[in-house]
Coordinates of C-alpha atoms in Angstrom, one line a residue:
X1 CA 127.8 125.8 155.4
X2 CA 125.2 123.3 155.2
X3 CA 125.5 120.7 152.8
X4 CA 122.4 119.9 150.6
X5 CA 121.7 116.7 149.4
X6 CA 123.0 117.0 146.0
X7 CA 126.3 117.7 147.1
X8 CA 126.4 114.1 149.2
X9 CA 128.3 111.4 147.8
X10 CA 126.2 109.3 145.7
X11 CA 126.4 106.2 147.9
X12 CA 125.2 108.4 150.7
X13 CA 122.2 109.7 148.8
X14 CA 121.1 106.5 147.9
X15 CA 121.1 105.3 151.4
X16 CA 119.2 108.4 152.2
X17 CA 116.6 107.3 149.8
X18 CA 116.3 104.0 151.5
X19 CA 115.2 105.2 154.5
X20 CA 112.1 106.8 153.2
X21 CA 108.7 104.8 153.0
X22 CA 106.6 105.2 149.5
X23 CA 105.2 108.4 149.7
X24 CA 108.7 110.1 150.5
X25 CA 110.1 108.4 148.0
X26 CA 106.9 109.3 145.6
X27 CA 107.2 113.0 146.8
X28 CA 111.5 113.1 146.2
X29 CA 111.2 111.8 142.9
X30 CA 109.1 114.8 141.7
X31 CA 111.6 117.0 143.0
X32 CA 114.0 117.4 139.4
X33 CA 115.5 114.3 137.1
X34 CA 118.5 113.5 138.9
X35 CA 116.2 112.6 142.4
X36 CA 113.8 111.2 140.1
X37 CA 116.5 108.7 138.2
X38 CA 117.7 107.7 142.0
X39 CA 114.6 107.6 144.1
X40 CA 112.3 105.7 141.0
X41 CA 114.5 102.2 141.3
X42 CA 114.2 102.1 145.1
X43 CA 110.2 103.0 145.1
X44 CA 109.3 100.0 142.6
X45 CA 112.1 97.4 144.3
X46 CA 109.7 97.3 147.4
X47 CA 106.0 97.2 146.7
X48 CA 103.2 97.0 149.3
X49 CA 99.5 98.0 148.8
X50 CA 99.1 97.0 152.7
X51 CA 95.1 95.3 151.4
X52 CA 94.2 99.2 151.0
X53 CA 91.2 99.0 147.9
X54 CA 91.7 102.7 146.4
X55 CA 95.9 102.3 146.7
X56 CA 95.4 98.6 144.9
X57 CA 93.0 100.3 142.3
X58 CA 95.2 103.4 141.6
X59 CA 98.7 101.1 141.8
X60 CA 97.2 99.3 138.9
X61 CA 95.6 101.4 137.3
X62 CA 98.8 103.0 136.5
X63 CA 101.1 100.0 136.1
X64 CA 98.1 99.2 133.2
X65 CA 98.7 103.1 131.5
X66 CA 102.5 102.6 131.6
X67 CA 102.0 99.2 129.9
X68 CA 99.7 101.1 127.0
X69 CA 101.5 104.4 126.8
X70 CA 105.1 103.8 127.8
X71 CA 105.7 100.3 127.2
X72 CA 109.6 100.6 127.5
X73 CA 109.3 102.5 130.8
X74 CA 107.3 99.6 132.2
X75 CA 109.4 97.1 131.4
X76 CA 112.1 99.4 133.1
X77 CA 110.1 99.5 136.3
X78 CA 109.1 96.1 136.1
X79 CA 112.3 94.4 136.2
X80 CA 112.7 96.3 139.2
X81 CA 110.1 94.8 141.4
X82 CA 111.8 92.9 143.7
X83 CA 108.9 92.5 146.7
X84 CA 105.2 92.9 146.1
X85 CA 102.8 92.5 149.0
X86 CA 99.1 93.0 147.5
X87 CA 97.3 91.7 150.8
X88 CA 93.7 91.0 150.2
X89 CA 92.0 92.2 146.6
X90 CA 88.6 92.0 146.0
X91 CA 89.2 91.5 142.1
X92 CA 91.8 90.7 139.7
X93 CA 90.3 92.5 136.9
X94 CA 92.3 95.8 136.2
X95 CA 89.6 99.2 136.7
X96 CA 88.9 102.1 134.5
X97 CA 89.5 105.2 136.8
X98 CA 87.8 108.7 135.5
X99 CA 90.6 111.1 137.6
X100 CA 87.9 114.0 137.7
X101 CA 86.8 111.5 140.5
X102 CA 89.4 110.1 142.7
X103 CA 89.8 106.8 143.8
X104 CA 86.3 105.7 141.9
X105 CA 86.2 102.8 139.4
X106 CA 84.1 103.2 136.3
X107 CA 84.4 100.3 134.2
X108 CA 87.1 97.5 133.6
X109 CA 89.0 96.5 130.8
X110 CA 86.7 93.5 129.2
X111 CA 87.5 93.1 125.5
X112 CA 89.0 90.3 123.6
X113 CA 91.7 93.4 123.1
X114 CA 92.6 95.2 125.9
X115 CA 91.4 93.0 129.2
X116 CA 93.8 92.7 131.6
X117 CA 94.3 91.5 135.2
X118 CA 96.9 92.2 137.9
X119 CA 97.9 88.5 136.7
X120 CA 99.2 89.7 133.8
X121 CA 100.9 92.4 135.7
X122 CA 102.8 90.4 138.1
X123 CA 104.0 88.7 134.9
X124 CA 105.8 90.7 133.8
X125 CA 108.0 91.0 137.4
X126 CA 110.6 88.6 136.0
X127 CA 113.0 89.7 139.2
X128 CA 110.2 89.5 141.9
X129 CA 111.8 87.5 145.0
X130 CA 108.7 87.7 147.0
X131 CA 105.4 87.7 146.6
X132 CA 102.0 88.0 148.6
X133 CA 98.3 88.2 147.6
X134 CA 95.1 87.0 148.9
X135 CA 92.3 87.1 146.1
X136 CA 88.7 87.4 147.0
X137 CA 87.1 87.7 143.3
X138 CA 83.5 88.1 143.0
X139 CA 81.8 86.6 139.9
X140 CA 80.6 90.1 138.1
X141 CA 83.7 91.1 138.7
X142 CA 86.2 88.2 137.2
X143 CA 87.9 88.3 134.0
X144 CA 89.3 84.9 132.7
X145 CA 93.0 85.4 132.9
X146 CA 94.4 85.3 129.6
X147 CA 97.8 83.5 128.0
X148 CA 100.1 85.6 129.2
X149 CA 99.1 85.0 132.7
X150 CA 98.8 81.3 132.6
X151 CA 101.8 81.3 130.8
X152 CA 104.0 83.4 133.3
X153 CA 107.5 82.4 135.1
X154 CA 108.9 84.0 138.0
X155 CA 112.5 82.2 137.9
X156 CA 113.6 84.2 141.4
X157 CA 110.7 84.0 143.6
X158 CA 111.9 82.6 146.4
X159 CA 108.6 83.4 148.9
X160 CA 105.4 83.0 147.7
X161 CA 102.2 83.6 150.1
X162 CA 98.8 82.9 148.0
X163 CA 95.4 83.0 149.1
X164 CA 91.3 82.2 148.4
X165 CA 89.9 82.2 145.0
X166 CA 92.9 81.7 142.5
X167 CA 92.6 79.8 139.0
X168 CA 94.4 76.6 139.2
X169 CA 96.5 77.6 136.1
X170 CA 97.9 80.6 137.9
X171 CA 98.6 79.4 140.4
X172 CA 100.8 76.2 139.0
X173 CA 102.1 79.5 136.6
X174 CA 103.5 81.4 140.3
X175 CA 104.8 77.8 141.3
X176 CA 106.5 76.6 137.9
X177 CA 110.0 76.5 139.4
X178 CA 109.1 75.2 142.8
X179 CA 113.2 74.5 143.4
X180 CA 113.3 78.3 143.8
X181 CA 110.4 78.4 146.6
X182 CA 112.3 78.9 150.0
X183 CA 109.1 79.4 152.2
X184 CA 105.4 79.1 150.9
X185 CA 102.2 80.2 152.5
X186 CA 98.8 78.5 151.1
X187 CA 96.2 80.3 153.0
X188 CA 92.4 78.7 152.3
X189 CA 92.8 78.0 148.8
X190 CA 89.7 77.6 146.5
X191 CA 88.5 76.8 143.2
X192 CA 85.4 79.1 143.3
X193 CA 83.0 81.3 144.9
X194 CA 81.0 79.6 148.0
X195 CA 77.4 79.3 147.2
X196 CA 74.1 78.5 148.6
X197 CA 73.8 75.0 147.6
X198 CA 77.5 74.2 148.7
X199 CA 80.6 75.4 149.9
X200 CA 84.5 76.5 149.1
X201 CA 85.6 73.7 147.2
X202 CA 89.8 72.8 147.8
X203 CA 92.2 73.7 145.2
X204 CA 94.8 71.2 144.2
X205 CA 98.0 72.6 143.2
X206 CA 100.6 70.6 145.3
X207 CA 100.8 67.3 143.8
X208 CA 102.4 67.3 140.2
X209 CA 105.4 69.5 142.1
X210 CA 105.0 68.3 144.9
X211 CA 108.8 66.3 144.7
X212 CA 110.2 69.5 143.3
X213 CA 110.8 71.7 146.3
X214 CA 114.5 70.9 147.1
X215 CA 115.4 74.3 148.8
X216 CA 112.0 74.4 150.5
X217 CA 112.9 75.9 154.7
X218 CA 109.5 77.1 155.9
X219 CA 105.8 75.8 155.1
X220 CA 102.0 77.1 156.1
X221 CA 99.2 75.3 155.2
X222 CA 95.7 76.2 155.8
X223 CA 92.6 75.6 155.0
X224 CA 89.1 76.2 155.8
X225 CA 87.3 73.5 158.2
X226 CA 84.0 73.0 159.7
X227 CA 83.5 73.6 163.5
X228 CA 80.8 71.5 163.7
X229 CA 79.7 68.5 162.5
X230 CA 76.0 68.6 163.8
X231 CA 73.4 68.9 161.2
X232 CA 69.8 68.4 160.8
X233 CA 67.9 66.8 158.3
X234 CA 67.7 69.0 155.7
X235 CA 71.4 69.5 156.2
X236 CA 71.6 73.2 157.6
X237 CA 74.6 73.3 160.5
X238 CA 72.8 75.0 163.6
X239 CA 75.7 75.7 166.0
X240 CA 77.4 77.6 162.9
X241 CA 74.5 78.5 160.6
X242 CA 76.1 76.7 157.6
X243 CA 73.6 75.8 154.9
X244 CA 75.0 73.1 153.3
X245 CA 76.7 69.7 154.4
X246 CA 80.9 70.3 154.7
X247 CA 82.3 68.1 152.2
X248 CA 84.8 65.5 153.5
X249 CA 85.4 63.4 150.8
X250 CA 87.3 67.4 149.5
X251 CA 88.7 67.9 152.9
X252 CA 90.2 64.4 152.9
X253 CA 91.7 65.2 149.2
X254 CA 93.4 68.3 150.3
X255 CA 94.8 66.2 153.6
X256 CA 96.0 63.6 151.2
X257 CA 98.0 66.5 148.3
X258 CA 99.6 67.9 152.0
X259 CA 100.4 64.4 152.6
X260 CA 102.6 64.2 149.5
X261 CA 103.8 67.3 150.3
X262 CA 105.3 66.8 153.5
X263 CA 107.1 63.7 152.3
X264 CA 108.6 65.6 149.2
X265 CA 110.2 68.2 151.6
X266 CA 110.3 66.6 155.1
X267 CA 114.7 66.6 154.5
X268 CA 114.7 70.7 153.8
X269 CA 112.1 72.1 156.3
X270 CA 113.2 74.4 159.3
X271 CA 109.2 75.4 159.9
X272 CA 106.2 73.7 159.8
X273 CA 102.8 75.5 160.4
X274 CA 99.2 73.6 159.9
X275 CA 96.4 75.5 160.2
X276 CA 92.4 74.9 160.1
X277 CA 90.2 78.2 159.5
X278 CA 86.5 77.7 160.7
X279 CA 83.6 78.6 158.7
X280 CA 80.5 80.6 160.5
X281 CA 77.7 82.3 159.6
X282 CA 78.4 86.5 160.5
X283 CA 75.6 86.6 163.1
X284 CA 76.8 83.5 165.3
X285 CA 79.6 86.1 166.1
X286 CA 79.8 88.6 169.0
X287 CA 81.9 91.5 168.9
X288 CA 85.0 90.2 170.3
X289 CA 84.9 87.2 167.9
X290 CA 84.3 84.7 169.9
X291 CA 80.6 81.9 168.7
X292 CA 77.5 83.3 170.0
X293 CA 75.7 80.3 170.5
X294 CA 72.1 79.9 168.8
X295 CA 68.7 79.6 170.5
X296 CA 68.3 76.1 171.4
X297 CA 72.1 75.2 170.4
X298 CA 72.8 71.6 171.2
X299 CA 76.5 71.8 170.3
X300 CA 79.0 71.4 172.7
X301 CA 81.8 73.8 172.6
X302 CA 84.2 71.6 173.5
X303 CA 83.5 68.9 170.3
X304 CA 84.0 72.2 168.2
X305 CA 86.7 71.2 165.3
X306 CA 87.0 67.6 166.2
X307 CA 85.7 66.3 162.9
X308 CA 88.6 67.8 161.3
X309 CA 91.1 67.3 163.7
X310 CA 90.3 63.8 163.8
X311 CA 90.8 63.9 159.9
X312 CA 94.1 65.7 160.5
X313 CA 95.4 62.9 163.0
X314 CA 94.3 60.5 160.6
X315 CA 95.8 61.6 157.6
X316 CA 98.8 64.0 158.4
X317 CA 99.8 62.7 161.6
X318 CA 101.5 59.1 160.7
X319 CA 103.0 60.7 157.6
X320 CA 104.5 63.4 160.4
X321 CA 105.7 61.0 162.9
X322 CA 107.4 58.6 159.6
X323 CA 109.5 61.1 158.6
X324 CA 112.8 61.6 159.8
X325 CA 112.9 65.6 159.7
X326 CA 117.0 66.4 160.3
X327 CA 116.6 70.4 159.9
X328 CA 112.9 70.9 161.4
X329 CA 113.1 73.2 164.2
X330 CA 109.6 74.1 164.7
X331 CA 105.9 72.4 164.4
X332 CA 102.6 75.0 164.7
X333 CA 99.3 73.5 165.4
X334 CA 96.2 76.1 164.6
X335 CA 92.8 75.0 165.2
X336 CA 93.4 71.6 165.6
X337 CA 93.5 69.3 168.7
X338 CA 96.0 66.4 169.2
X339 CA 96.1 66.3 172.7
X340 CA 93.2 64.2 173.4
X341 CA 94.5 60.7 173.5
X342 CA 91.4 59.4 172.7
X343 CA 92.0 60.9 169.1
X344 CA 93.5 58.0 166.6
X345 CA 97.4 58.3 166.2
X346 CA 97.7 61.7 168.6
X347 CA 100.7 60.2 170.2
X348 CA 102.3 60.6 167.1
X349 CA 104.1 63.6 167.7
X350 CA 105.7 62.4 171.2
X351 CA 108.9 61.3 168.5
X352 CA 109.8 64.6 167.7
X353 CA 110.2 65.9 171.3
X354 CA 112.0 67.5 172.6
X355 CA 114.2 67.7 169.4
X356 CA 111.8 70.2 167.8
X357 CA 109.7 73.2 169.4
X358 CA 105.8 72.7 169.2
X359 CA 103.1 75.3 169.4
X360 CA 99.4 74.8 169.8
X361 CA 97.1 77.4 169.1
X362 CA 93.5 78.1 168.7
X363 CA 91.9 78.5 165.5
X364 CA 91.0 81.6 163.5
X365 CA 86.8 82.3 162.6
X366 CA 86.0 83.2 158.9
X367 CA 82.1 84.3 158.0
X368 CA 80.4 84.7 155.9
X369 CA 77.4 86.1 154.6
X370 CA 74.1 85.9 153.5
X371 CA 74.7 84.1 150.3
X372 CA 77.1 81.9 151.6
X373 CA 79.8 84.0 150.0
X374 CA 83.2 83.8 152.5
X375 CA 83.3 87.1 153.5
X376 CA 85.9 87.6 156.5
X377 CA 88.3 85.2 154.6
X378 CA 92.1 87.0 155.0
X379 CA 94.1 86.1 157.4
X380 CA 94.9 87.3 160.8
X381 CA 95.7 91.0 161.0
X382 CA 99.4 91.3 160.4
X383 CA 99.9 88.3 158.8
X384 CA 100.6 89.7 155.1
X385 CA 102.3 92.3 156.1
X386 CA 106.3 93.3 154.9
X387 CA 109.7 91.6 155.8
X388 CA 111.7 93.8 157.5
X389 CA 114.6 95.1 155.3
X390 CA 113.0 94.4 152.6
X391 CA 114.9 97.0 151.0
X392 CA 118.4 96.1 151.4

């Protein structure tokens, strides 16, 4: 006779349950209580909105009903949430959804009283071990995180990947117990929108905590770089179509906070991945990605990126080659060239071979748009995506 799946063994139902991907799992738990009681814990351990806007609207949405209606339920779920994987939002603020129209946004939750962003939602996920999200917040659409927020701890979170346009208090909130941090993504940082009159500005984080990260095993830094360094008078970028002089004196600041980084945790790293994202205007792009040159162009391809990378060898390079590094294992290069010798201090990395493993790859293209605004700012395709066994 067959056996249904009540009649299994507990044990073997739950491992059942842990097979199935969110919408199983979301299905199954509708099913009667008993499914429901077993199938609810395993659908909030593992979290991932997979950068989908009408699943990140609904998923918050809800979590932001539960918090009003059911207050003891949330906290429930919420201590739960072992891995959340946002992926790129285009706002933090937390929308009003009318359910006679699906997947539509009406209005957000603005008052003194009631605003809320998903800031205050990951602060409640006291148990979250990991966590991703890539923020990409327009200015009609932020809400200044309130003290809740900026006040939040997540005492397990062990990997962290964080993103564009985050307030500098949450993210030194995400980061308050940086001896928990095992690996730690910070993708293109910034302190605001990009405008006409200049652009993305760095955002410093790094160096208050920077000593703190004692378990620290695998680091990616990246940020956003100019491709060219040819500009005309009235300081408009032709090869790229930038509109506004790149400001060095920030890029050198954010080469000097990963300085004091690297030296904080040069004893615990296993992987080290430095990256430089180039900024372009959208129609300097063909189809396939690659710089469509402009009418007249007199940059040469091949000087692309040096200004930074000569920054990078300057900066970063003699602070690599002076550390001793007894666990590192692997080096990535993105977007930057050491190779030429000509470059200041690119020998530097000849002391590390053959010990550790070195990669050199090209750099990513971000563009943006008409007002300047970043608008092709996540990262590769794939990058934010799950760990695999995420749910064991």
């Amino acid at each position: 006779m067959a056996r249904t799946l009540h009649s299994l063994p507990h044990e073997v139902q739950l491992g059942i349950l842990s097979l199935l991907d969110g919408f199983g799992l979301s299905n199954i738990s509708r099913v009667n209580k008993d499914l429901s009681a077993k199938a609810i814990p395993i659908l909030w351990r593992s979290i991932s909105l997979d950068s989908d806007l009408e699943f990140q609207q609904n998923f918050f949405h809800t979590c932001n009903y539960i918090i009003e209606k059911q207050p003891d339920r949330w906290q429930y779920l919420a201590a739960r949430v072992r891995y959340l994987d946002v992926g790129r939002l285009l706002y933090t603020a937390i929308p009003l959804i009318d359910w006679n129209k699906p997947w539509q946004w009406q209005d957000y939750y603005s008052t003194e009283e009631t605003r809320r962003t998903i800031y205050d939602i990951i602060a409640d996920l006291k148990n979250i071990e990991e966590l991703s999200l890539y923020i990409k917040e327009y200015d009609f659409m932020a809400l200044t995180p309130g003290e809740k927020a900026k006040s939040m701890r997540l005492p397990q979170l062990s990997k962290l990947k964080i993103g564009g346009i985050v307030p500098k208090q949450i993210a030194l909130a995400m980061l308050a117990h940086p001896e928990t941090i095992e690996e730690l993504s910070c993708i293109g940082l910034q302190d605001g929108e990009a405008g006409q009159q200049n652009g993305p500005g760095g955002l410093f984080v790094l160096s208050s905590i920077q000593e703190r990260f004692t378990r620290l095993r695998v680091l990616h830094l990246c940020k956003m770089a100019e491709l060219s360094d040819i500009y005309d008078e009235d300081g408009y970028n032709e090869p790229t179509g930038l509109r506004w002089p790149w400001d060095t004196d920030n890029d050198r600041l954010i080469l000097d906070e990963w300085a004091g980084l690297l030296k904080g945790v040069s004893k615990t790293l296993i992987a080290l991945t430095i990256e430089d994202r180039y900024l372009v205007y959208e129609h300097r792009m063909y189809a396939d990605r690659s710089i469509e040159p402009a009418e007249g162009d007199n940059g040469d391809p091949e000087d692309w990126g040096r200004a930074s990378s000569q920054r990078f060898c300057e900066i970063l390079l003699p602070v690599i080659a002076e550390q001793v590094w007894p666990r590192l294992q692997k080096l990535t290069l993105v977007g930057l060239t050491v190779r030429n010798r000509a470059v200041k201090n690119a020998d530097a990395l000849d002391n590390l071979q053959p010990r550790v493993q070195m990669e050199f790859r090209p750099g990513g293209v971000m563009t943006f748009n008409d007002d300047a605004t970043p608008i092709d700012v996540s990262p590769p395709s794939g990058y934010f995506t799950g760990y695999q066994g995420r749910h064991s």
